[in-house]
mmCIF file of C-alpha atoms and ligand atoms in Angstrom:
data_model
loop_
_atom_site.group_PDB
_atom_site.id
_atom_site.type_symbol
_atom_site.label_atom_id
_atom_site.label_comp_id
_atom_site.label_asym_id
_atom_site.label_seq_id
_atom_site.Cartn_x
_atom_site.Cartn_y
_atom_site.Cartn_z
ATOM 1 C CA UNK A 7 107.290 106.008 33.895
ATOM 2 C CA UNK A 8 106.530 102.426 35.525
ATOM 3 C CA UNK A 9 106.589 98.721 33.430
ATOM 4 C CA UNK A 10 102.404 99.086 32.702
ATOM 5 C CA UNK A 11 102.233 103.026 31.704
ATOM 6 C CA UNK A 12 105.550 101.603 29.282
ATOM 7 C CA UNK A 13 103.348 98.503 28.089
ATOM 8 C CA UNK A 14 100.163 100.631 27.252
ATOM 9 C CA UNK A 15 102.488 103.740 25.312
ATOM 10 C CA UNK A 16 104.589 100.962 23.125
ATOM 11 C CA UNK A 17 101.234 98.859 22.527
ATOM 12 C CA UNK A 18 98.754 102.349 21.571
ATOM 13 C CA UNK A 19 102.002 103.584 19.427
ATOM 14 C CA UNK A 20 102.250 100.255 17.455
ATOM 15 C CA UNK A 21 98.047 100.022 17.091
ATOM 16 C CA UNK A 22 98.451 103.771 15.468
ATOM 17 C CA UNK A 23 101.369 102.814 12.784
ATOM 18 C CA UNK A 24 98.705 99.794 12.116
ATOM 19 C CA UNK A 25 101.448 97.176 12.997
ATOM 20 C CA UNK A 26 99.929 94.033 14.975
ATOM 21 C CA UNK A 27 100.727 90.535 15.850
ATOM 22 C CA UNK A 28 104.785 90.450 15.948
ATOM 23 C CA UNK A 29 105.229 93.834 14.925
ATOM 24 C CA UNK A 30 103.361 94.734 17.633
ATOM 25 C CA UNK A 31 104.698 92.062 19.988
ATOM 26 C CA UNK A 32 108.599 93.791 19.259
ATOM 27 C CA UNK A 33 107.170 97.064 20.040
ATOM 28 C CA UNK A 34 105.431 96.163 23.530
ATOM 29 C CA UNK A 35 108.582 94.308 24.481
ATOM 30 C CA UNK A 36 111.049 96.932 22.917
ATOM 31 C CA UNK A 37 109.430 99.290 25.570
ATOM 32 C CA UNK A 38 109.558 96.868 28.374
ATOM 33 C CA UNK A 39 112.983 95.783 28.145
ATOM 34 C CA UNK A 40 114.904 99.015 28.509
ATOM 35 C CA UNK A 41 114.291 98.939 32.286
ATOM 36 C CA UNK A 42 115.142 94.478 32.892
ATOM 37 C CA UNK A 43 118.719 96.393 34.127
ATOM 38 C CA UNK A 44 117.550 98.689 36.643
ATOM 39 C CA UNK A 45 114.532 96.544 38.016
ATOM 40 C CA UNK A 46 116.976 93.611 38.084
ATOM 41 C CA UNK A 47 119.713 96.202 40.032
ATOM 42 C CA UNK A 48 116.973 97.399 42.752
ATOM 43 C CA UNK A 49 115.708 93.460 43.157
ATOM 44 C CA UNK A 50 119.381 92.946 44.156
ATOM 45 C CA UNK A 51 119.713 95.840 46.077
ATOM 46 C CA UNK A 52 116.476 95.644 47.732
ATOM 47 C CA UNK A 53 117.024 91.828 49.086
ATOM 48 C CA UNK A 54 120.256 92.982 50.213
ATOM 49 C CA UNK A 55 119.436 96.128 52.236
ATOM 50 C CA UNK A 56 116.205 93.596 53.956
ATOM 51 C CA UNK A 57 118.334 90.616 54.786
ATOM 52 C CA UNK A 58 120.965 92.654 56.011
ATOM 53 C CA UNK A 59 118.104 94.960 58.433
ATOM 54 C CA UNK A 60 115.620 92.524 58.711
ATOM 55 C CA UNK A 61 112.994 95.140 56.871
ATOM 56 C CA UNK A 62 113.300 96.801 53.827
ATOM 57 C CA UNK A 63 114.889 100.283 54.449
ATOM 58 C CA UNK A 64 113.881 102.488 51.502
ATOM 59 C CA UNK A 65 116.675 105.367 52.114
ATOM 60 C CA UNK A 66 119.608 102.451 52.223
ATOM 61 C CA UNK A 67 117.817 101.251 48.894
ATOM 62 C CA UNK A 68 117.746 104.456 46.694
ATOM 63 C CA UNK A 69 121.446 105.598 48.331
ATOM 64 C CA UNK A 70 122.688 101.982 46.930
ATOM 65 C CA UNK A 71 120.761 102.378 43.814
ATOM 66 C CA UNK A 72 121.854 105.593 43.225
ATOM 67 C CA UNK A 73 125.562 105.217 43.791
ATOM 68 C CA UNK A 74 125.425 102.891 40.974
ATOM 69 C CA UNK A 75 123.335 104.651 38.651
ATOM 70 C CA UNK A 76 125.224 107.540 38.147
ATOM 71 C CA UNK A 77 128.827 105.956 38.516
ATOM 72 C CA UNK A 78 129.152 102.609 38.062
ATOM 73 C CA UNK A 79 130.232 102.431 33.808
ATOM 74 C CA UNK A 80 128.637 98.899 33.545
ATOM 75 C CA UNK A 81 125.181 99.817 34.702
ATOM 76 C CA UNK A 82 125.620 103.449 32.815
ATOM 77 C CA UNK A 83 125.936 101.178 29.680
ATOM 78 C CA UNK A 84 123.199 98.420 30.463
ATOM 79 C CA UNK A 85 120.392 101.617 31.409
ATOM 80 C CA UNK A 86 121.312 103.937 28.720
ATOM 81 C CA UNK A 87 122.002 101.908 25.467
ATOM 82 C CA UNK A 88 118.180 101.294 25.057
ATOM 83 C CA UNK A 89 117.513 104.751 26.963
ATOM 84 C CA UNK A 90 119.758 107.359 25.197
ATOM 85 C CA UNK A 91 118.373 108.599 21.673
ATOM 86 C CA UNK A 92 121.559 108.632 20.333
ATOM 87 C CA UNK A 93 122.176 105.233 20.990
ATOM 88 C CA UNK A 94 119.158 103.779 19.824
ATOM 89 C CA UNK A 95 119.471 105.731 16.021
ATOM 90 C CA UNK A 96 122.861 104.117 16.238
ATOM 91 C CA UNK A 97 121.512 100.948 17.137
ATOM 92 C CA UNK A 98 118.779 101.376 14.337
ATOM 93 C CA UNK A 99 121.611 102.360 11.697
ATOM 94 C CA UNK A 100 123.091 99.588 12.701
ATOM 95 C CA UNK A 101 120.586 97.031 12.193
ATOM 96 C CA UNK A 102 119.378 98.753 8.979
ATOM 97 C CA UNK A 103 123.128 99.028 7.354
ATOM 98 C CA UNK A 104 124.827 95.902 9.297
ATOM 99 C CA UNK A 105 122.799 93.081 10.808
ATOM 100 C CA UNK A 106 119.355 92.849 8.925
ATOM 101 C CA UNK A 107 119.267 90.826 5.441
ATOM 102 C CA UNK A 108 115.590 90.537 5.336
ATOM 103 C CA UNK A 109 112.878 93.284 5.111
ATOM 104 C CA UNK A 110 111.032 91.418 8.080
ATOM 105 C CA UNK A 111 114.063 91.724 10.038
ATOM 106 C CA UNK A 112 114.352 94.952 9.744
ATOM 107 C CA UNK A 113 110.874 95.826 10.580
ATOM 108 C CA UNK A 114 110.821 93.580 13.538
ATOM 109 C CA UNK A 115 114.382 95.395 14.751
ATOM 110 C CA UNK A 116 112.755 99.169 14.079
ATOM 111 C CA UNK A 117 108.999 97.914 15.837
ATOM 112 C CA UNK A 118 111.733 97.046 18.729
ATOM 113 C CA UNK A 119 113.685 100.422 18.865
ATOM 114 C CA UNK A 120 110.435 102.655 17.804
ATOM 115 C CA UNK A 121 109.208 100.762 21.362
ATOM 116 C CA UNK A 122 112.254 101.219 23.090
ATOM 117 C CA UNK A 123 112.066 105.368 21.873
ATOM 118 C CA UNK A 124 108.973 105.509 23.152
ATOM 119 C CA UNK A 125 110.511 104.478 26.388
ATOM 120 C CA UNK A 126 112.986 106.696 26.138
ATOM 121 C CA UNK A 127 111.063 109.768 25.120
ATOM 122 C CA UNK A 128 108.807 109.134 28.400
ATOM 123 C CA UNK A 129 111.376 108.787 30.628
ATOM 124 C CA UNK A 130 113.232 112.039 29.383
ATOM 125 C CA UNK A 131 109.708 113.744 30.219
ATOM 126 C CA UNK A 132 108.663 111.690 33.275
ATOM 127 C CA UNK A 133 111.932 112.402 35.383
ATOM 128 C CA UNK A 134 113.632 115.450 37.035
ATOM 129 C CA UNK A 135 117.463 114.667 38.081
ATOM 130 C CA UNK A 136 117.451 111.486 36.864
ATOM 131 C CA UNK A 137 116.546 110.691 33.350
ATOM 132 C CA UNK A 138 118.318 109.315 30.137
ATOM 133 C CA UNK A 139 121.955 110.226 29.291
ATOM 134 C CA UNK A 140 120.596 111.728 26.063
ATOM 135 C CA UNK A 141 123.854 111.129 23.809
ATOM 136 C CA UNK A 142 125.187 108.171 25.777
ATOM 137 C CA UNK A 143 127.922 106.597 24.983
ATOM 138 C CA UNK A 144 129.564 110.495 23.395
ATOM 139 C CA UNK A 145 128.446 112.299 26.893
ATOM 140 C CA UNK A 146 128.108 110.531 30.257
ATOM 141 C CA UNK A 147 126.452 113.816 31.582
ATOM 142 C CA UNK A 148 123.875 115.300 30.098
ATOM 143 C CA UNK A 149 120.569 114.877 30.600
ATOM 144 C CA UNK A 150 116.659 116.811 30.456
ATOM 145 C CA UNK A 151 115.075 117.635 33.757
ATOM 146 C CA UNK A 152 111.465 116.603 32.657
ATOM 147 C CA UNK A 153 108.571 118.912 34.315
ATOM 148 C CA UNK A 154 107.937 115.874 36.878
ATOM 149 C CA UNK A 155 108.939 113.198 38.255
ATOM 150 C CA UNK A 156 107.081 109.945 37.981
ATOM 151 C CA UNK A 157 108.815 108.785 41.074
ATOM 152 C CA UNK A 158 109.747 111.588 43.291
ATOM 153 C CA UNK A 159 107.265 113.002 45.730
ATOM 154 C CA UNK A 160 109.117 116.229 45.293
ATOM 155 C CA UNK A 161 108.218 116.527 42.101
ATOM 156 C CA UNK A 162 104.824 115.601 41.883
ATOM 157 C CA UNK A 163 105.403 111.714 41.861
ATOM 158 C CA UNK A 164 102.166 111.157 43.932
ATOM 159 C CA UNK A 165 99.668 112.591 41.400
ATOM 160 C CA UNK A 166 101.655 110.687 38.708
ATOM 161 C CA UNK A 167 101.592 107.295 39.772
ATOM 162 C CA UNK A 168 98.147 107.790 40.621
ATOM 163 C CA UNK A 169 97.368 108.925 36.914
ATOM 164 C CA UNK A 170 99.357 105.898 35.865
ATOM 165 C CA UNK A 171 97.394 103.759 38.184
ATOM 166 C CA UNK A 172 93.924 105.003 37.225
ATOM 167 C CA UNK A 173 95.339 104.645 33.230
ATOM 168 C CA UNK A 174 96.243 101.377 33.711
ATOM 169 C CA UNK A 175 93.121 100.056 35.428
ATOM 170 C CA UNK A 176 90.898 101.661 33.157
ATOM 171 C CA UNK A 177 92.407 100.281 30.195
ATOM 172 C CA UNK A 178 92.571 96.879 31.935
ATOM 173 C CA UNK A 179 88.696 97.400 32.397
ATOM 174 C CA UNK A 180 88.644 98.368 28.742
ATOM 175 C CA UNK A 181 90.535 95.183 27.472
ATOM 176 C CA UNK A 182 87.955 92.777 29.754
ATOM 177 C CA UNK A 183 84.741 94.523 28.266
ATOM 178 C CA UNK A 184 86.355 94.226 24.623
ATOM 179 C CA UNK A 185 87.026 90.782 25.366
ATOM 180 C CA UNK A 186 83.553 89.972 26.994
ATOM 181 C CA UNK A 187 81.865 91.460 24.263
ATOM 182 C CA UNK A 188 83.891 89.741 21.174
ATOM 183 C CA UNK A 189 82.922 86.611 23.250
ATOM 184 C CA UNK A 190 79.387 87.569 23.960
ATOM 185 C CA UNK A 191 79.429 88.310 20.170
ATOM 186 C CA UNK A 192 80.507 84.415 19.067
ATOM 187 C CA UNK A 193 78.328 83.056 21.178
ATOM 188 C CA UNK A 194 75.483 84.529 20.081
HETATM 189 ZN ZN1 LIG B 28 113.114 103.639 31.829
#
């Protein structure tokens, strides 16, 4: 799915476990982050492929993008150690068993990860050929084709961004009339 359908899942999963200010904060950013590499990747890409053509060509874009997403071991490792289930359990073991001394530690690492599975569990759903190496870094192959793609036009990425639009501006119209009436509220 895109950055504001990600925001809105890892933000409505934290406000059901009851977890607010920074536990919530880790969880909104834990399922932001897993996608810095790849948005970061295309930027490069992208500025590349329109300096060199003068215009952005999108078929040089996804061929460059794509040669490096499912080759290149670096960005393997960068997309799929806060994408692959398998690595983020390890990464929760590890922060349970290795790195946390404090209790608010550790709930601030697993409000983090539980975002960053959220993330994950989307994307396995929300794309066809191209989703999460789902036991990355033990298997550099296998992976779920989801029932659509949030992306792909051949796989009904059209209707999906537009459900991911229409979510994201009606819960941005939500947050404003919330807001407006707390306000209205105060004042009165
Ligand atoms: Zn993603």
């Amino acid at each position: 799915m895109k950055t504001p359908t990600h925001i809105l899942i890892g933000w409505g999963c934290a406000a059901a476990f009851g977890w607010d200010g920074a536990l919530r904060r880790a969880c909104v950013i834990g399922a932001v982050v897993p996608d810095v590499p790849v948005i970061a990747l295309w930027s490069v890409i992208a500025a590349k492929v329109t300096w060199q053509n003068g215009g952005y060509v999108q078929s040089q874009v996804q061929a460059g993008m794509d040669a490096l997403y499912f080759s290149h071991p670096l960005v393997i490792g960068l997309h799929n150690l806060l994408h692959s289930p398998l690595s983020l359990l390890g990464l929760a073991a590890l922060a349970l068993l290795a790195f946390c001394r404090s209790p608010v530690c550790r709930r601030l690492c697993l409000a983090f990860l539980g975002g960053a599975m959220t993330h994950a569990l989307v994307d396995i759903a929300s794309h066809v050929t191209d989703g999460p190496l789902l036991f990355w870094p033990l298997n550099e192959s296998l992976r779920l084709a989801g029932p659509v793609s949030h992306w792909d036009p051949a796989f009904g990425g059209h209707w999906v961004t537009a459900v991911e639009l229409s979510l994201a501006a009606g819960f941005g119209l939500y947050a404003v009339a919330l807001r407006w009436r707390r306000s209205a509220a105060m004042a009165g």
